[in-house]
């Protein structure tokens, strides 16, 4: 098979990012971009982000997860702590998050350390989830091999019956991680591949140092 994609070429011309227009704290710029994407490009699924971890097998692995909250401290997502990504984070908390918002021709790349959030925060979020999502979290041994989809659906139906009229408890293997950033790069596509890249790095005194990177 051969499919030459050499002619796939797009000119990026929707915006600019100048150092003088950027705030001291990258989380403020993150918030600004997030609001702009949400307002103008909602089809981009603004809160979908790629999480990359270094696995126990030594390979990096990336997959999409949903950003559920962000604060000055970091970025929170929810998952199964025993999943492949959970095990990877347990052995190496250094992770990378990235967003690609093609409508605005923007990318954000975040390096940071992942840690479990407090249990009561995971409880709070779990309670807010639809019942179907709560049940699925309970029955899914995420990342483990299973015989069939049927097996999964049977488990779901059984559990649905078991918890009829009852509150579903958050399983302790399911909860949130916060990724505390150490570096955040903002990328704005520009014409002729002269893209804007503004990078923020935390120094030893926890101050953000801003620089422009070559495209
Ligand atoms: C749009 C989208 C959103 C997703 N959101 C989540 C999420 O918030 N949490 C999660 O555990 N998996 C989410 N997934 C599934 C993951 O990409 C992945 O398949 C799953 O977490 C298992 O990954 P692992 O085996 O590497 O641990 C999402 C997938 C997509 C495409």
PDB file of C-alpha atoms and ligand atoms in Angstrom:
ATOM      1  CA  UNK A   1       0.000   0.000   0.000  1.00  0.00           C
ATOM      2  CA  UNK A   2       1.163   3.518  -0.714  1.00  0.00           C
ATOM      3  CA  UNK A   3      -0.594   6.797  -0.099  1.00  0.00           C
ATOM      4  CA  UNK A   4       1.591   9.819  -0.692  1.00  0.00           C
ATOM      5  CA  UNK A   5       0.363  12.705   1.464  1.00  0.00           C
ATOM      6  CA  UNK A   6       2.985  15.191   0.276  1.00  0.00           C
ATOM      7  CA  UNK A   7       0.267  17.478  -1.105  1.00  0.00           C
ATOM      8  CA  UNK A   8      -1.631  17.723   2.170  1.00  0.00           C
ATOM      9  CA  UNK A   9      -0.704  21.284   2.965  1.00  0.00           C
ATOM     10  CA  UNK A  10      -2.539  23.973   4.885  1.00  0.00           C
ATOM     11  CA  UNK A  11      -1.565  27.555   5.501  1.00  0.00           C
ATOM     12  CA  UNK A  12      -2.154  28.679   9.068  1.00  0.00           C
ATOM     13  CA  UNK A  13      -3.329  32.271   9.158  1.00  0.00           C
ATOM     14  CA  UNK A  14      -5.883  32.656  11.911  1.00  0.00           C
ATOM     15  CA  UNK A  15      -3.905  34.407  14.607  1.00  0.00           C
ATOM     16  CA  UNK A  16      -0.637  35.521  16.159  1.00  0.00           C
ATOM     17  CA  UNK A  17       1.017  35.177  19.556  1.00  0.00           C
ATOM     18  CA  UNK A  18       3.465  37.882  20.553  1.00  0.00           C
ATOM     19  CA  UNK A  19       5.553  37.761  23.728  1.00  0.00           C
ATOM     20  CA  UNK A  20       4.441  41.272  24.698  1.00  0.00           C
ATOM     21  CA  UNK A  21       0.779  40.162  24.712  1.00  0.00           C
ATOM     22  CA  UNK A  22       1.304  37.172  27.001  1.00  0.00           C
ATOM     23  CA  UNK A  23       0.671  37.194  30.775  1.00  0.00           C
ATOM     24  CA  UNK A  24       3.269  36.295  33.417  1.00  0.00           C
ATOM     25  CA  UNK A  25       1.355  33.160  34.409  1.00  0.00           C
ATOM     26  CA  UNK A  26       0.690  30.593  31.658  1.00  0.00           C
ATOM     27  CA  UNK A  27      -2.516  29.408  33.333  1.00  0.00           C
ATOM     28  CA  UNK A  28      -4.028  32.800  32.523  1.00  0.00           C
ATOM     29  CA  UNK A  29      -3.153  32.338  28.863  1.00  0.00           C
ATOM     30  CA  UNK A  30      -4.506  28.772  29.016  1.00  0.00           C
ATOM     31  CA  UNK A  31      -7.794  30.108  30.348  1.00  0.00           C
ATOM     32  CA  UNK A  32      -7.970  32.817  27.686  1.00  0.00           C
ATOM     33  CA  UNK A  33      -7.379  30.328  24.872  1.00  0.00           C
ATOM     34  CA  UNK A  34      -9.774  27.795  26.401  1.00  0.00           C
ATOM     35  CA  UNK A  35     -12.592  30.388  26.569  1.00  0.00           C
ATOM     36  CA  UNK A  36     -11.906  31.514  23.013  1.00  0.00           C
ATOM     37  CA  UNK A  37     -11.989  27.979  21.614  1.00  0.00           C
ATOM     38  CA  UNK A  38     -15.112  27.129  23.592  1.00  0.00           C
ATOM     39  CA  UNK A  39     -16.876  30.244  22.325  1.00  0.00           C
ATOM     40  CA  UNK A  40     -15.871  30.090  18.673  1.00  0.00           C
ATOM     41  CA  UNK A  41     -15.014  26.455  17.922  1.00  0.00           C
ATOM     42  CA  UNK A  42     -17.184  24.285  20.204  1.00  0.00           C
ATOM     43  CA  UNK A  43     -16.985  21.374  17.730  1.00  0.00           C
ATOM     44  CA  UNK A  44     -13.291  21.050  18.626  1.00  0.00           C
ATOM     45  CA  UNK A  45     -14.330  19.307  21.912  1.00  0.00           C
ATOM     46  CA  UNK A  46     -12.294  21.891  23.768  1.00  0.00           C
ATOM     47  CA  UNK A  47     -11.566  19.778  26.852  1.00  0.00           C
ATOM     48  CA  UNK A  48     -10.286  16.700  24.990  1.00  0.00           C
ATOM     49  CA  UNK A  49      -6.535  16.421  25.536  1.00  0.00           C
ATOM     50  CA  UNK A  50      -3.851  13.887  24.746  1.00  0.00           C
ATOM     51  CA  UNK A  51      -2.130  12.365  27.763  1.00  0.00           C
ATOM     52  CA  UNK A  52       1.251  10.744  27.214  1.00  0.00           C
ATOM     53  CA  UNK A  53       2.878   8.532  29.807  1.00  0.00           C
ATOM     54  CA  UNK A  54       6.031   6.438  29.939  1.00  0.00           C
ATOM     55  CA  UNK A  55       4.861   2.846  30.297  1.00  0.00           C
ATOM     56  CA  UNK A  56       6.305  -0.034  32.295  1.00  0.00           C
ATOM     57  CA  UNK A  57       7.490  -1.450  28.942  1.00  0.00           C
ATOM     58  CA  UNK A  58       9.622   1.697  28.413  1.00  0.00           C
ATOM     59  CA  UNK A  59       7.473   2.984  25.562  1.00  0.00           C
ATOM     60  CA  UNK A  60       5.647   6.301  25.631  1.00  0.00           C
ATOM     61  CA  UNK A  61       1.906   5.940  25.076  1.00  0.00           C
ATOM     62  CA  UNK A  62      -0.613   8.644  24.232  1.00  0.00           C
ATOM     63  CA  UNK A  63      -4.371   8.582  24.522  1.00  0.00           C
ATOM     64  CA  UNK A  64      -7.170  11.110  24.778  1.00  0.00           C
ATOM     65  CA  UNK A  65      -8.749  11.941  28.147  1.00  0.00           C
ATOM     66  CA  UNK A  66     -11.099  14.726  29.159  1.00  0.00           C
ATOM     67  CA  UNK A  67      -9.964  17.728  31.149  1.00  0.00           C
ATOM     68  CA  UNK A  68     -12.531  18.140  33.923  1.00  0.00           C
ATOM     69  CA  UNK A  69     -11.089  21.048  35.868  1.00  0.00           C
ATOM     70  CA  UNK A  70      -8.139  23.414  35.829  1.00  0.00           C
ATOM     71  CA  UNK A  71      -6.816  25.789  38.454  1.00  0.00           C
ATOM     72  CA  UNK A  72      -3.558  27.699  38.935  1.00  0.00           C
ATOM     73  CA  UNK A  73      -2.256  24.415  40.411  1.00  0.00           C
ATOM     74  CA  UNK A  74      -2.872  22.220  37.401  1.00  0.00           C
ATOM     75  CA  UNK A  75      -5.085  20.101  35.147  1.00  0.00           C
ATOM     76  CA  UNK A  76      -7.471  17.421  36.456  1.00  0.00           C
ATOM     77  CA  UNK A  77      -8.768  14.342  34.634  1.00  0.00           C
ATOM     78  CA  UNK A  78     -10.452  11.144  35.836  1.00  0.00           C
ATOM     79  CA  UNK A  79      -9.651   7.550  35.089  1.00  0.00           C
ATOM     80  CA  UNK A  80      -9.142   4.040  36.417  1.00  0.00           C
ATOM     81  CA  UNK A  81      -6.073   4.016  38.683  1.00  0.00           C
ATOM     82  CA  UNK A  82      -5.357   0.382  37.693  1.00  0.00           C
ATOM     83  CA  UNK A  83      -5.436   1.085  33.947  1.00  0.00           C
ATOM     84  CA  UNK A  84      -2.307   1.022  31.805  1.00  0.00           C
ATOM     85  CA  UNK A  85      -1.946   4.787  32.243  1.00  0.00           C
ATOM     86  CA  UNK A  86      -2.544   4.484  36.001  1.00  0.00           C
ATOM     87  CA  UNK A  87       0.242   1.925  36.318  1.00  0.00           C
ATOM     88  CA  UNK A  88       2.509   4.043  34.143  1.00  0.00           C
ATOM     89  CA  UNK A  89       1.943   7.127  36.315  1.00  0.00           C
ATOM     90  CA  UNK A  90       2.530   5.069  39.460  1.00  0.00           C
ATOM     91  CA  UNK A  91       6.003   4.143  38.230  1.00  0.00           C
ATOM     92  CA  UNK A  92       6.790   7.479  36.541  1.00  0.00           C
ATOM     93  CA  UNK A  93       4.646  10.539  37.308  1.00  0.00           C
ATOM     94  CA  UNK A  94       6.245  12.611  34.554  1.00  0.00           C
ATOM     95  CA  UNK A  95       3.591  13.062  31.888  1.00  0.00           C
ATOM     96  CA  UNK A  96       2.745  15.245  28.922  1.00  0.00           C
ATOM     97  CA  UNK A  97      -0.641  16.728  28.048  1.00  0.00           C
ATOM     98  CA  UNK A  98      -1.419  18.298  24.708  1.00  0.00           C
ATOM     99  CA  UNK A  99      -4.322  20.069  23.087  1.00  0.00           C
ATOM    100  CA  UNK A 100      -4.744  20.584  19.340  1.00  0.00           C
ATOM    101  CA  UNK A 101      -7.519  23.013  18.504  1.00  0.00           C
ATOM    102  CA  UNK A 102      -7.531  22.913  14.724  1.00  0.00           C
ATOM    103  CA  UNK A 103     -10.306  25.530  14.327  1.00  0.00           C
ATOM    104  CA  UNK A 104      -8.012  28.190  15.756  1.00  0.00           C
ATOM    105  CA  UNK A 105      -4.779  26.526  14.552  1.00  0.00           C
ATOM    106  CA  UNK A 106      -3.483  26.292  18.108  1.00  0.00           C
ATOM    107  CA  UNK A 107      -1.585  23.701  20.092  1.00  0.00           C
ATOM    108  CA  UNK A 108      -0.664  23.630  23.783  1.00  0.00           C
ATOM    109  CA  UNK A 109       1.914  21.188  25.163  1.00  0.00           C
ATOM    110  CA  UNK A 110       2.213  20.726  28.915  1.00  0.00           C
ATOM    111  CA  UNK A 111       4.912  18.779  30.750  1.00  0.00           C
ATOM    112  CA  UNK A 112       4.224  18.058  34.381  1.00  0.00           C
ATOM    113  CA  UNK A 113       3.903  15.645  37.259  1.00  0.00           C
ATOM    114  CA  UNK A 114       0.708  13.691  37.823  1.00  0.00           C
ATOM    115  CA  UNK A 115      -0.571  12.911  41.289  1.00  0.00           C
ATOM    116  CA  UNK A 116      -3.830  11.517  42.639  1.00  0.00           C
ATOM    117  CA  UNK A 117      -6.252  14.153  43.896  1.00  0.00           C
ATOM    118  CA  UNK A 118      -7.848  13.946  47.340  1.00  0.00           C
ATOM    119  CA  UNK A 119     -10.430  11.175  47.673  1.00  0.00           C
ATOM    120  CA  UNK A 120     -13.231  13.546  48.656  1.00  0.00           C
ATOM    121  CA  UNK A 121     -12.693  15.494  45.410  1.00  0.00           C
ATOM    122  CA  UNK A 122     -12.992  12.287  43.387  1.00  0.00           C
ATOM    123  CA  UNK A 123     -16.126  11.408  45.401  1.00  0.00           C
ATOM    124  CA  UNK A 124     -17.647  14.779  44.549  1.00  0.00           C
ATOM    125  CA  UNK A 125     -17.009  14.402  40.841  1.00  0.00           C
ATOM    126  CA  UNK A 126     -18.147  10.746  40.788  1.00  0.00           C
ATOM    127  CA  UNK A 127     -21.454  11.751  42.388  1.00  0.00           C
ATOM    128  CA  UNK A 128     -22.025  14.326  39.657  1.00  0.00           C
ATOM    129  CA  UNK A 129     -21.649  11.736  36.857  1.00  0.00           C
ATOM    130  CA  UNK A 130     -24.653  10.177  35.106  1.00  0.00           C
ATOM    131  CA  UNK A 131     -25.691   6.807  36.584  1.00  0.00           C
ATOM    132  CA  UNK A 132     -24.614   4.917  33.423  1.00  0.00           C
ATOM    133  CA  UNK A 133     -21.102   6.354  33.617  1.00  0.00           C
ATOM    134  CA  UNK A 134     -20.886   5.510  37.321  1.00  0.00           C
ATOM    135  CA  UNK A 135     -21.851   1.889  36.636  1.00  0.00           C
ATOM    136  CA  UNK A 136     -19.388   1.609  33.761  1.00  0.00           C
ATOM    137  CA  UNK A 137     -16.566   2.843  35.983  1.00  0.00           C
ATOM    138  CA  UNK A 138     -17.454   0.101  38.457  1.00  0.00           C
ATOM    139  CA  UNK A 139     -17.536  -2.786  35.993  1.00  0.00           C
ATOM    140  CA  UNK A 140     -14.642  -1.872  33.719  1.00  0.00           C
ATOM    141  CA  UNK A 141     -11.226  -3.269  34.552  1.00  0.00           C
ATOM    142  CA  UNK A 142      -9.862  -0.677  32.192  1.00  0.00           C
ATOM    143  CA  UNK A 143      -7.038  -1.875  29.904  1.00  0.00           C
ATOM    144  CA  UNK A 144      -7.517  -5.589  30.818  1.00  0.00           C
ATOM    145  CA  UNK A 145      -8.354  -8.172  28.131  1.00  0.00           C
ATOM    146  CA  UNK A 146     -11.976  -9.301  28.055  1.00  0.00           C
ATOM    147  CA  UNK A 147     -13.739 -12.173  26.285  1.00  0.00           C
ATOM    148  CA  UNK A 148     -16.492 -10.186  24.604  1.00  0.00           C
ATOM    149  CA  UNK A 149     -18.663  -7.095  24.641  1.00  0.00           C
ATOM    150  CA  UNK A 150     -21.515  -9.334  25.781  1.00  0.00           C
ATOM    151  CA  UNK A 151     -19.677 -10.102  29.010  1.00  0.00           C
ATOM    152  CA  UNK A 152     -19.389  -6.367  29.674  1.00  0.00           C
ATOM    153  CA  UNK A 153     -23.052  -5.706  28.950  1.00  0.00           C
ATOM    154  CA  UNK A 154     -24.108  -8.555  31.239  1.00  0.00           C
ATOM    155  CA  UNK A 155     -21.986  -7.177  34.054  1.00  0.00           C
ATOM    156  CA  UNK A 156     -23.580  -3.773  33.550  1.00  0.00           C
ATOM    157  CA  UNK A 157     -27.124  -5.175  33.603  1.00  0.00           C
ATOM    158  CA  UNK A 158     -26.378  -7.220  36.764  1.00  0.00           C
ATOM    159  CA  UNK A 159     -24.936  -4.254  38.573  1.00  0.00           C
ATOM    160  CA  UNK A 160     -27.768  -1.998  37.426  1.00  0.00           C
ATOM    161  CA  UNK A 161     -30.177  -4.419  39.120  1.00  0.00           C
ATOM    162  CA  UNK A 162     -28.054  -4.682  42.252  1.00  0.00           C
ATOM    163  CA  UNK A 163     -28.004  -0.914  42.716  1.00  0.00           C
ATOM    164  CA  UNK A 164     -31.635  -0.271  41.739  1.00  0.00           C
ATOM    165  CA  UNK A 165     -32.844   2.700  43.766  1.00  0.00           C
ATOM    166  CA  UNK A 166     -29.500   2.938  45.539  1.00  0.00           C
ATOM    167  CA  UNK A 167     -26.593   5.333  45.385  1.00  0.00           C
ATOM    168  CA  UNK A 168     -23.591   3.955  43.508  1.00  0.00           C
ATOM    169  CA  UNK A 169     -20.376   4.215  45.538  1.00  0.00           C
ATOM    170  CA  UNK A 170     -17.162   5.405  43.883  1.00  0.00           C
ATOM    171  CA  UNK A 171     -14.820   2.431  43.578  1.00  0.00           C
ATOM    172  CA  UNK A 172     -11.442   3.169  45.163  1.00  0.00           C
ATOM    173  CA  UNK A 173      -9.662   2.220  41.921  1.00  0.00           C
ATOM    174  CA  UNK A 174     -11.314   5.119  40.079  1.00  0.00           C
ATOM    175  CA  UNK A 175     -10.542   8.806  40.611  1.00  0.00           C
ATOM    176  CA  UNK A 176      -8.778  11.920  39.512  1.00  0.00           C
ATOM    177  CA  UNK A 177      -5.223  12.945  38.768  1.00  0.00           C
ATOM    178  CA  UNK A 178      -3.919  16.476  38.768  1.00  0.00           C
ATOM    179  CA  UNK A 179      -1.072  17.270  36.419  1.00  0.00           C
ATOM    180  CA  UNK A 180       1.017  20.028  37.972  1.00  0.00           C
ATOM    181  CA  UNK A 181       2.778  21.778  35.098  1.00  0.00           C
ATOM    182  CA  UNK A 182       6.504  22.449  34.955  1.00  0.00           C
ATOM    183  CA  UNK A 183       6.501  23.675  31.335  1.00  0.00           C
ATOM    184  CA  UNK A 184       3.739  24.936  29.046  1.00  0.00           C
ATOM    185  CA  UNK A 185       4.195  25.776  25.384  1.00  0.00           C
ATOM    186  CA  UNK A 186       1.637  27.746  23.383  1.00  0.00           C
ATOM    187  CA  UNK A 187       1.760  27.290  19.599  1.00  0.00           C
ATOM    188  CA  UNK A 188      -0.076  29.477  17.156  1.00  0.00           C
ATOM    189  CA  UNK A 189       0.114  28.492  13.497  1.00  0.00           C
ATOM    190  CA  UNK A 190       1.330  31.252  11.160  1.00  0.00           C
ATOM    191  CA  UNK A 191       1.782  31.629   7.419  1.00  0.00           C
ATOM    192  CA  UNK A 192       4.829  30.100   5.674  1.00  0.00           C
ATOM    193  CA  UNK A 193       5.434  27.805   8.670  1.00  0.00           C
ATOM    194  CA  UNK A 194       6.791  30.742  10.715  1.00  0.00           C
ATOM    195  CA  UNK A 195       4.667  29.728  13.645  1.00  0.00           C
ATOM    196  CA  UNK A 196       4.628  31.484  17.014  1.00  0.00           C
ATOM    197  CA  UNK A 197       5.820  29.419  19.977  1.00  0.00           C
ATOM    198  CA  UNK A 198       5.866  30.914  23.461  1.00  0.00           C
ATOM    199  CA  UNK A 199       7.247  28.630  26.135  1.00  0.00           C
ATOM    200  CA  UNK A 200       6.904  28.980  29.921  1.00  0.00           C
ATOM    201  CA  UNK A 201       9.253  27.032  32.227  1.00  0.00           C
ATOM    202  CA  UNK A 202       9.192  26.929  36.022  1.00  0.00           C
ATOM    203  CA  UNK A 203      12.571  27.800  37.551  1.00  0.00           C
ATOM    204  CA  UNK A 204      13.904  26.559  40.932  1.00  0.00           C
ATOM    205  CA  UNK A 205      12.122  29.417  42.727  1.00  0.00           C
ATOM    206  CA  UNK A 206       8.817  28.448  41.096  1.00  0.00           C
ATOM    207  CA  UNK A 207       8.773  31.520  38.861  1.00  0.00           C
ATOM    208  CA  UNK A 208       7.572  31.130  35.295  1.00  0.00           C
ATOM    209  CA  UNK A 209      10.246  32.076  32.748  1.00  0.00           C
ATOM    210  CA  UNK A 210       8.905  32.985  29.310  1.00  0.00           C
ATOM    211  CA  UNK A 211      10.796  32.561  26.038  1.00  0.00           C
ATOM    212  CA  UNK A 212      10.057  32.471  22.341  1.00  0.00           C
ATOM    213  CA  UNK A 213      11.007  29.274  20.524  1.00  0.00           C
ATOM    214  CA  UNK A 214      11.928  28.942  16.878  1.00  0.00           C
ATOM    215  CA  UNK A 215       9.210  27.246  14.860  1.00  0.00           C
TER     216      UNK A 215
HETATM  217  C1  LIG B   1     -12.753  11.943  23.330  1.00  0.00           C
HETATM  218  C2  LIG B   1     -12.254  10.889  24.300  1.00  0.00           C
HETATM  219  C3  LIG B   1     -12.353  11.124  25.661  1.00  0.00           C
HETATM  220  C4  LIG B   1     -11.882  10.193  26.584  1.00  0.00           C
HETATM  221  N1  LIG B   1     -11.912  10.497  27.914  1.00  0.00           N
HETATM  222  C5  LIG B   1     -11.379   9.644  28.805  1.00  0.00           C
HETATM  223  C6  LIG B   1     -11.282  10.016  30.193  1.00  0.00           C
HETATM  224  O1  LIG B   1     -11.632  11.126  30.616  1.00  0.00           O
HETATM  225  N2  LIG B   1     -10.760   9.097  31.052  1.00  0.00           N
HETATM  226  C7  LIG B   1     -10.335   7.863  30.636  1.00  0.00           C
HETATM  227  O2  LIG B   1      -9.887   7.078  31.464  1.00  0.00           O
HETATM  228  N3  LIG B   1     -10.387   7.511  29.321  1.00  0.00           N
HETATM  229  C8  LIG B   1     -10.891   8.368  28.410  1.00  0.00           C
HETATM  230  N4  LIG B   1     -10.921   8.027  27.072  1.00  0.00           N
HETATM  231  C9  LIG B   1     -10.420   6.696  26.663  1.00  0.00           C
HETATM  232  C10 LIG B   1      -8.881   6.726  26.622  1.00  0.00           C
HETATM  233  O3  LIG B   1      -8.438   7.354  25.437  1.00  0.00           O
HETATM  234  C11 LIG B   1      -8.269   5.312  26.735  1.00  0.00           C
HETATM  235  O4  LIG B   1      -8.798   4.475  25.742  1.00  0.00           O
HETATM  236  C12 LIG B   1      -8.515   4.664  28.092  1.00  0.00           C
HETATM  237  O5  LIG B   1      -8.365   5.603  29.154  1.00  0.00           O
HETATM  238  C13 LIG B   1      -7.563   3.491  28.338  1.00  0.00           C
HETATM  239  O6  LIG B   1      -6.240   3.940  28.248  1.00  0.00           O
HETATM  240  P1  LIG B   1      -5.003   3.093  28.843  1.00  0.00           P
HETATM  241  O7  LIG B   1      -5.296   1.654  28.536  1.00  0.00           O
HETATM  242  O8  LIG B   1      -3.812   3.605  28.111  1.00  0.00           O
HETATM  243  O9  LIG B   1      -4.943   3.359  30.311  1.00  0.00           O
HETATM  244  C14 LIG B   1     -11.351   8.954  26.127  1.00  0.00           C
HETATM  245  C15 LIG B   1     -11.233   8.730  24.754  1.00  0.00           C
HETATM  246  C16 LIG B   1     -11.664   9.678  23.867  1.00  0.00           C
HETATM  247  C17 LIG B   1     -11.487   9.428  22.383  1.00  0.00           C
END
